[in-house]
Every structure is written in structure tokens, then in C-alpha cells.
Short mmCIF file of C-alpha atoms in Angstrom, two decimals:
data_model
loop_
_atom_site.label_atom_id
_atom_site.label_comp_id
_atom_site.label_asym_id
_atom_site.label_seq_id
_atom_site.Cartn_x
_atom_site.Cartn_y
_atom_site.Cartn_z
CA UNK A 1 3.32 -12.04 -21.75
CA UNK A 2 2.15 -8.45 -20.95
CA UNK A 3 2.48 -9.67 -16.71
CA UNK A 4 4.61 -11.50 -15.12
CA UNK A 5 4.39 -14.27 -12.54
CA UNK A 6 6.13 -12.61 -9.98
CA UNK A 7 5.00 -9.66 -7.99
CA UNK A 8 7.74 -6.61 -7.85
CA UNK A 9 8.58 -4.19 -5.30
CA UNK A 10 10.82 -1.85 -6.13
CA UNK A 11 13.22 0.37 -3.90
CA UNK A 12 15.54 2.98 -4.98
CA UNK A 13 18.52 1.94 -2.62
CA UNK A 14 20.48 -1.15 -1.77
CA UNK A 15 20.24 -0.57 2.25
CA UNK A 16 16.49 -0.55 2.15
CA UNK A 17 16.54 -3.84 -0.57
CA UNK A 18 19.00 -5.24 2.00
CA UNK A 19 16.17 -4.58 5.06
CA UNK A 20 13.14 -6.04 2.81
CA UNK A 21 15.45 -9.28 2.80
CA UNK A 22 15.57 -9.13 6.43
CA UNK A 23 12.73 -7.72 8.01
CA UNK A 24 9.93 -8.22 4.72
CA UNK A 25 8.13 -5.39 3.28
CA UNK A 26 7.71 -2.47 5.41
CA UNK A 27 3.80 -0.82 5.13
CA UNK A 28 4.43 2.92 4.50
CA UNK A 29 1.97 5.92 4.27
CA UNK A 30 1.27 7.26 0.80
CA UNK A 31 -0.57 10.38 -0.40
CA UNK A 32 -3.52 9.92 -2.71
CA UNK A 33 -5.25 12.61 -4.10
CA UNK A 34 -9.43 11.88 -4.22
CA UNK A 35 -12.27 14.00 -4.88
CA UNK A 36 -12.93 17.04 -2.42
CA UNK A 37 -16.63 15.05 -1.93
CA UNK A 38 -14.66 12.00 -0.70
CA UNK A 39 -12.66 14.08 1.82
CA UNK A 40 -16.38 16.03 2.86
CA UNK A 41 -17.82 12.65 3.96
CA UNK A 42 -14.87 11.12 5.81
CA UNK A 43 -14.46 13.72 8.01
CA UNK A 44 -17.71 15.73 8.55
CA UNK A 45 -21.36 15.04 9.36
CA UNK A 46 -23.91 15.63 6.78
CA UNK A 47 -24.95 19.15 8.04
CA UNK A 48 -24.25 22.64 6.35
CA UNK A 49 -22.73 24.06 3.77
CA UNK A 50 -19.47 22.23 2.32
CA UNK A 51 -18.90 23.84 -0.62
CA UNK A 52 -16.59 26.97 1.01
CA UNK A 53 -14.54 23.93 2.58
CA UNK A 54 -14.63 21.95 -0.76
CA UNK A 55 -13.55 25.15 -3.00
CA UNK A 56 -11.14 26.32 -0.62
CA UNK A 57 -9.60 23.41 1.30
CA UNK A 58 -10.25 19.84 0.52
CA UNK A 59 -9.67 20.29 -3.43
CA UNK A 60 -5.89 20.63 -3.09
CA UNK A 61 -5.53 18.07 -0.18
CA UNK A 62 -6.05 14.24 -0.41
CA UNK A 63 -5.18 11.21 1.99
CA UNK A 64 -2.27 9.62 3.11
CA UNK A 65 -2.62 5.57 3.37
CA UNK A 66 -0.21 3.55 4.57
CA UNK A 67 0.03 0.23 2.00
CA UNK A 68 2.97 -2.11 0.38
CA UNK A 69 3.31 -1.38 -3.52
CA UNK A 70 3.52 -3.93 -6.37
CA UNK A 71 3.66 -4.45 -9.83
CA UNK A 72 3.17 -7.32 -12.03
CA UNK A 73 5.33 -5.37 -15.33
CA UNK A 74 7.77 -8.68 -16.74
CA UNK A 75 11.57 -7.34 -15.64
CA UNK A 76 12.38 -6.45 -19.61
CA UNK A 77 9.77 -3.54 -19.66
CA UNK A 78 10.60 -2.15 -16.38
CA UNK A 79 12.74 0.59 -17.61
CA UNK A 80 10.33 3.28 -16.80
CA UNK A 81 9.13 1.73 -13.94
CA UNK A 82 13.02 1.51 -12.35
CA UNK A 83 13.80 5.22 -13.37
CA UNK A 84 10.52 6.19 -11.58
CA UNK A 85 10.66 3.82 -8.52
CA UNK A 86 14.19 2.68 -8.20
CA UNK A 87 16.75 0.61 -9.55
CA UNK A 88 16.57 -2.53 -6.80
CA UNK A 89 13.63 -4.95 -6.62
CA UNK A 90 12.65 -7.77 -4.52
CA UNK A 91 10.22 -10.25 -6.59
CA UNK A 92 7.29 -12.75 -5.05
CA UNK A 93 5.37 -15.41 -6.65
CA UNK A 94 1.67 -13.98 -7.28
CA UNK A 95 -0.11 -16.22 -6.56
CA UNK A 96 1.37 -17.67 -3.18
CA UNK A 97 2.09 -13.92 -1.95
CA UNK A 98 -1.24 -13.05 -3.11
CA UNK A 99 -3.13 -15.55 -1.44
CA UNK A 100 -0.73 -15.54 2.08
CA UNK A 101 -2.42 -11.93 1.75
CA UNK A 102 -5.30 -12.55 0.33
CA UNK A 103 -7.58 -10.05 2.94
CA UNK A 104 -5.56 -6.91 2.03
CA UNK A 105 -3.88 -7.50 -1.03
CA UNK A 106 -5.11 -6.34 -4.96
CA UNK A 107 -4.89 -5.00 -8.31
CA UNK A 108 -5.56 -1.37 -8.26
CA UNK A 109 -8.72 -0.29 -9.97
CA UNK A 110 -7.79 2.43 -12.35
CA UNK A 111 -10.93 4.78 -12.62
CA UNK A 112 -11.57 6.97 -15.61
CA UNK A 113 -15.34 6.66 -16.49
CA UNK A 114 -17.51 9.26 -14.55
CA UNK A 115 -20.00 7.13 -14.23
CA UNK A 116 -17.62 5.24 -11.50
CA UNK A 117 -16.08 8.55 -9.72
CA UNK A 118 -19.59 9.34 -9.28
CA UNK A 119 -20.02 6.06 -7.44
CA UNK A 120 -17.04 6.37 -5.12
CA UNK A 121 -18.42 9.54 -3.89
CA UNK A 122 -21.73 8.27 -3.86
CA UNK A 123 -20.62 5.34 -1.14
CA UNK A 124 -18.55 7.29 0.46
CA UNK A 125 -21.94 9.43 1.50
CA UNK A 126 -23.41 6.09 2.11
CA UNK A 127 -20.71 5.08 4.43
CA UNK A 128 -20.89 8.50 6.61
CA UNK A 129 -24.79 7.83 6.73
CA UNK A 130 -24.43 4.48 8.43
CA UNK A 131 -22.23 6.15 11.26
CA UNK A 132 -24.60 9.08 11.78
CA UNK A 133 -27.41 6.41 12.40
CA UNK A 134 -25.08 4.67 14.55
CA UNK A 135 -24.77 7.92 16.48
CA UNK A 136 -28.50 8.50 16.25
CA UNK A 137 -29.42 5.89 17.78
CA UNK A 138 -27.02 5.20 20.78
CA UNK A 139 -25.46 7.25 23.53
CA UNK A 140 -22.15 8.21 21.95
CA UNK A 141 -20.66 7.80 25.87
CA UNK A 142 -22.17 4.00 25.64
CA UNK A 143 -20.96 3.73 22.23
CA UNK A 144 -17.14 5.02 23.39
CA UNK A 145 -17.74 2.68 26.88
CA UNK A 146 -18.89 -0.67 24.87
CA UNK A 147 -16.16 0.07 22.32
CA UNK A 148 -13.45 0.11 24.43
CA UNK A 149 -14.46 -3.21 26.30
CA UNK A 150 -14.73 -4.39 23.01
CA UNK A 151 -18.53 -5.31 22.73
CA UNK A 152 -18.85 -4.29 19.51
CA UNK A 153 -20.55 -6.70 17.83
CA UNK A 154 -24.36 -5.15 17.42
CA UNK A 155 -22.63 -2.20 15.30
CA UNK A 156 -20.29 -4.36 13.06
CA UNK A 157 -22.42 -4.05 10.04
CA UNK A 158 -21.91 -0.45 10.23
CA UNK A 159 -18.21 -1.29 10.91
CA UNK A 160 -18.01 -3.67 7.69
CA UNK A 161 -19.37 -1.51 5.50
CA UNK A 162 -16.99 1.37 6.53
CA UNK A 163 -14.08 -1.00 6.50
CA UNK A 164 -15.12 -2.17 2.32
CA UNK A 165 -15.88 1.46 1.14
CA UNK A 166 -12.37 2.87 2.42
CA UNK A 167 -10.71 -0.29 0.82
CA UNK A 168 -12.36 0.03 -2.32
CA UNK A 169 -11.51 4.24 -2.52
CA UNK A 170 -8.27 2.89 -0.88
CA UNK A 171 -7.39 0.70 -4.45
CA UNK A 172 -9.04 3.23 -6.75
CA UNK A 173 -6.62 5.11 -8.64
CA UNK A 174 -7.08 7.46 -12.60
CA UNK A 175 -5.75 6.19 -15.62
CA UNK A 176 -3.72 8.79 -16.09
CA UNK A 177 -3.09 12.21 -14.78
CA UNK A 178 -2.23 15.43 -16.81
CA UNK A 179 0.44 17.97 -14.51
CA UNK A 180 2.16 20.94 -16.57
CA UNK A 181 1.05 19.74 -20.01
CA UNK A 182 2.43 16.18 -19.09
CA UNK A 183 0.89 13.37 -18.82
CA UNK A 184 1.31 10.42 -16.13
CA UNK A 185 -0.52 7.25 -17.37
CA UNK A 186 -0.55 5.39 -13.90
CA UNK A 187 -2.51 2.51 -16.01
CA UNK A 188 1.15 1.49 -17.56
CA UNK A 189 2.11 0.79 -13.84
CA UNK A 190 -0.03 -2.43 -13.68
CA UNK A 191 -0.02 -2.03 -9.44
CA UNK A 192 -0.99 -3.84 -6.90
CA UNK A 193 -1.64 -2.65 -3.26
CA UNK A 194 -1.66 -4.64 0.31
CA UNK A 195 -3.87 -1.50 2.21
CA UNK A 196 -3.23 -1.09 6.07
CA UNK A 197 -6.53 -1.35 7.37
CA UNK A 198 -8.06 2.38 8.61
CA UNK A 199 -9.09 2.70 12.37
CA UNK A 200 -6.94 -0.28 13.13
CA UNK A 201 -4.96 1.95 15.69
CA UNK A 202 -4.93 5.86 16.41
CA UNK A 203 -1.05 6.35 15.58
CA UNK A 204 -1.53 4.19 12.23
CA UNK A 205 -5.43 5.97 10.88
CA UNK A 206 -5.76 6.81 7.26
CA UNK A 207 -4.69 10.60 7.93
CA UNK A 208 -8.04 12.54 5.32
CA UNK A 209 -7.63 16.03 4.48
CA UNK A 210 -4.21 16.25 4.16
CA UNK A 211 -1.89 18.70 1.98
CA UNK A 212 1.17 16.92 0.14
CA UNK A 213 3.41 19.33 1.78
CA UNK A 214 2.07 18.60 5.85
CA UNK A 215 2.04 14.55 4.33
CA UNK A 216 5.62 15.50 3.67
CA UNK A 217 6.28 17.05 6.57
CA UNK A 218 5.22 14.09 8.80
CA UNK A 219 6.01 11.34 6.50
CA UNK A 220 8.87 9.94 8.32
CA UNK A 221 7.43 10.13 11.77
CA UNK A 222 4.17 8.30 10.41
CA UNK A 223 6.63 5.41 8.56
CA UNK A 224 8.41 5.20 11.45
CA UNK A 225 5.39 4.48 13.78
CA UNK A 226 4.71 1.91 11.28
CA UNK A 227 7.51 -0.09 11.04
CA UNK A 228 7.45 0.04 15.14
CA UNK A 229 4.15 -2.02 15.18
CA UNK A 230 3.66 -5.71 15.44
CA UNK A 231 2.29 -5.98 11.93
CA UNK A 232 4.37 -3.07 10.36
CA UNK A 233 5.86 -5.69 7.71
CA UNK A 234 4.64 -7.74 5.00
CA UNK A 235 7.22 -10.75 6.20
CA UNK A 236 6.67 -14.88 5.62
CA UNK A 237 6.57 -17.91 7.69
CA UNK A 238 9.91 -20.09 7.28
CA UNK A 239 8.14 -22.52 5.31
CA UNK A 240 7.19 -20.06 2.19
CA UNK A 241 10.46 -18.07 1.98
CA UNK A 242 11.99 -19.76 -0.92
CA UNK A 243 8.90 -20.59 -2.10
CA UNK A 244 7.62 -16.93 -2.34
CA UNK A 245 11.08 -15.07 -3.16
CA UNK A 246 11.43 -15.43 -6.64
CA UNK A 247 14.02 -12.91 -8.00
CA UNK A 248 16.77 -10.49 -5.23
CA UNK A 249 17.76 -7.86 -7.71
CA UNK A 250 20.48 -5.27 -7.04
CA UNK A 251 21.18 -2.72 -9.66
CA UNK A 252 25.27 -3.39 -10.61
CA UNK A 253 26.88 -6.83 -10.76
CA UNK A 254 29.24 -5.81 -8.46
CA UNK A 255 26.25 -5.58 -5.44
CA UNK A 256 25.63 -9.01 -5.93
CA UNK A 257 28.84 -10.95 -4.05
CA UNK A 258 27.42 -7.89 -1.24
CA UNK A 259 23.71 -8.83 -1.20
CA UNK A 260 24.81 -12.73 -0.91
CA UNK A 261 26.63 -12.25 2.43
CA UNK A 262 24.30 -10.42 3.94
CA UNK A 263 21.73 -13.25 3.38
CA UNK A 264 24.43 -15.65 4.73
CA UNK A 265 25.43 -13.93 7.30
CA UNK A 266 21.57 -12.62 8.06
CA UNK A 267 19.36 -13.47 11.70
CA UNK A 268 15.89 -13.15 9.88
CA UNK A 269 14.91 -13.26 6.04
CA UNK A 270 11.79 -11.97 5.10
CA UNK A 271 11.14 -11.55 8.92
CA UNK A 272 11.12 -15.95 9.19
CA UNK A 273 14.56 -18.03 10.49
CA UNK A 274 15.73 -20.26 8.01
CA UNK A 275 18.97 -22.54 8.24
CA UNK A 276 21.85 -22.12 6.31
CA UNK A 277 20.24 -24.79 3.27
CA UNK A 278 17.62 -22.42 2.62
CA UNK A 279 19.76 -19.92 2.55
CA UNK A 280 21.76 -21.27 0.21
CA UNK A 281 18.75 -22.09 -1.51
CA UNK A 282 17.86 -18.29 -2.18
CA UNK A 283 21.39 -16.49 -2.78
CA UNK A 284 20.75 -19.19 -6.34
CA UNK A 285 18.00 -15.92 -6.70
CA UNK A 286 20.50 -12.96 -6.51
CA UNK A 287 21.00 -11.26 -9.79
CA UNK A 288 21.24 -7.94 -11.09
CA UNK A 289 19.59 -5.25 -13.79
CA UNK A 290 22.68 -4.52 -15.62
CA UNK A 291 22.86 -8.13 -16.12
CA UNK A 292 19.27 -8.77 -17.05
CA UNK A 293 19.85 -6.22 -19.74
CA UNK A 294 22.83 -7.64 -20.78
CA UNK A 295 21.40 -11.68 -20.96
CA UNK A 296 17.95 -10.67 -22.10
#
């Protein structure tokens, strides 16, 4: 089959695939690049002239957006994927994870036609629009005042619409991408994304007009802040973990005697307690690349 059944999240050491097992999948901020017009309308109002800060500034930055990372690539044509993302990989039934997720979780949409990068930038002016309305129309002290005693409900159509246009340039990502004469066909990648919602919380926002090198720069202080929230994981209730957990992969054979006592001998797994039988139940789950690509 050209996907699999199971969802895959790679990692590129044992320590973090050993935390996944424990704590779930930890959300983590990732920079996109999207067109300078995208960056324009999420951060300015729709007066003078943007095309000095387009030219000069917003065409070599992008956003950072903090999501989970999947793919649905079958484990025998991961080799790429592994050399690119890591060589340890925790795997989850689609279409349980999926649907325990359901409200953030999906396919990327891989964008090439022009037609549809028009679009994007065309709702993202939409979506600005709506908010300077908003504005327009109501006392922006009121608006801060009713906000914060959460009486919000007479602008949530403005607060909808915001909330589906960032998801949906949030999941959009090119087909491929040419860098130095070389060519990155993100389409092979077959991802999916769980997106942390934007304006959920000041320390966790969507960070717009960002370089790569100030994302790098802040990176771990940003991951960090994530994993300290309440919902910084992707975890499981007790009932689902062996139900969801389909596949604990390390790289060597010789992790995999090391990856089964630290289920036994873990408080948590996948952020749920489960006794010792389901534990038992899920070291049957442990295996390892070099012996996939030996057996298969």
C-alpha cells in the first residue's frame, strides 16, 4: 500500500523516544516559510504602503507554529524519511489517534497551483478585515475589558473565522522546494500535523514575522514553555494506550532489552497509568529498524 495504517513520529534520539513513551508527544514550535502577503495581513492593519516591508523584511522571514508531526510512509520506504528525521519512531493507529484528535489533527495540504497561493493570501486579507471591523465598531478598551471577563461571545464569528484561516495556512505546505540547485519534494513526506491553536495563550502565540535564525535563537525557550503547559503533550487516556500504540521502534537491536525496562519500570505511558498487564501488553510492540530491514 503506498500508506500505512499507523501514524509515525519520528525522533532522532533514544532519550526523547524514551520521553514520548512517557509523557506522549510533546507540541513544539516549527518555522514555516509563507508568502510576504501572508505575514503583511497577520500583523498590520490595512493602511499604507507594504511593499518596502514586503521587499525588505517579510520575504526572508516566515512563522514559527508550534504542532506534533506525522507521517503515514509504510516502515519499508522510510529510509529517507529516517535519515532526514531520525532513526527512532513511535507509531499510532490512524484512525483512533486521528479521531481522539480529531479538532487539530490533518493531512497537510501541499500547495503548488497559483491559483490556491493566491487564495491563502486572499483569506488571509479577509481574516485581517473582520478584526479591523471588529475594531471599528467597538471601543478597543471595552473590547480588552469584555475580553478579559470572558464575554466574548457577540465577536466569536470574527474569532472563528480567524481561528479556520490560520489553521488552514497553518496545514498548507509546497510540493516541493528548490534550495542551491536541489530540490526538496516535501509531497514524498505524506505529513500530517496536530496545530497548537494561535491566541490560545500569550507565551504559546503563533510567533509571524520571524527570521529562521531569531526562530533559532529562541527555539528552545519557546519548546520549553510548551512542554510546561497543561496541554503541552499529545498523551492518551489509560483506556486507548495499547489500543493506539502500534509499533515502539528504536534504531539497534541492542536498544530494545533498554526501551522494555523503561516501560516496565515507567510511572506514566503516553502521559495515562496503566498496570503492569498493559504493560506487558505493549513491550509485545518494541522492535527495531535494523531488524525491520533485516525481516522485511
Amino acid at each position: 500500500t503506498i500508506n500505512s495504517s499507523s501514524l509515525f513520529h519520528f525522533t532522532p534520539k533514544i532519550g526523547y523516544l524514551k520521553k514520548i513513551v512517557q509523557n506522549g508527544i510533546r507540541f513544539s514550535f516549527s518555522f514555516e516559510k509563507v508568502d510576504p502577503e501572508i505575514i503583511v495581513n497577520q500583523i498590520s492593519l490595512p493602511c499604507g504602503d507594504y511593499d518596502v516591508f514586503k521587499t525588505a523584511v517579510a520575504k526572508n522571514n516566515g512563522v514559527a507554529i508550534p504542532m506534533a508531526c506525522f507521517c503515514d510512509i509504510p516502515l519499508l520506504r522510510t529510509n529517507d524519511h529516517k535519515k532526514k528525521y531520525g532513526h527512532y519512531a513511535i507509531g499510532l493507529d490512524k484512525e483512533l489517534f486521528s479521531y481522539l484528535y480529531s479538532s487539530i489533527m490533518n493531512p497537510v495540504i501541499y500547495v503548488h497551483s497559483e491559483n490556491v497561493k493566491a487564495l491563502l493570501k486572499t483569506l488571509s486579507f479577509k481574516k485581517k478585515q473582520v478584526y479591523v471591523d471588529l475594531f471599528k465598531k467597538e471601543n478597543i478598551k471595552q473590547l480588552h475589558e469584555e475580553f478579559q471577563k470572558g464575554n466574548m461571545s457577540q465577536f466569536e464569528p470574527g474569532l472563528d473565522f480567524k481561528f479556520e484561516i490560520n489553521n488552514l495556512i497553518g496545514l498548507s505546505k509546497p510540493c516541493s522546494l528548490n534550495n542551491n540547485n536541489k530540490t526538496t519534494y516535501y509531497y514524498d513526506e505524506r505529513e500530517w500535523r496536530a496545530l497548537w491553536p494561535d491566541n490560545k495563550s500569550e507565551a504559546t502565540n503563533w510567533r509571524w514575522n520571524i527570521s529562521q535564525q531569531e526562530y533559532l535563537n529562541s527555539k528552545d525557550s519557546l519548546n520549553q514553555t510548551l512542554a510546561n503547559t497543561e496541554e503541552g503533550h499529545l498523551d492518551l487516556p489509560a483506556w486507548a494506550v495499547n489500543k493506539a500504540i502500534t509499533h515502539i521502534i528504536v534504531s539497534r537491536d541492542k536498544q530494545i532489552d533498554g526501551m522494555i525496562k523503561h516501560i516496565m519500570e515507567s510511572k506514566t505511558i503516553f502521559g495515562a497509568t496503566v498496570d503492569e498487564k498493559e504493560k506487558l501488553s505493549l513491550i509485545s510492540k518494541v522492535t527495531s529498524f535494523e531488524r525491520i530491514n533485516k525481516d522485511y
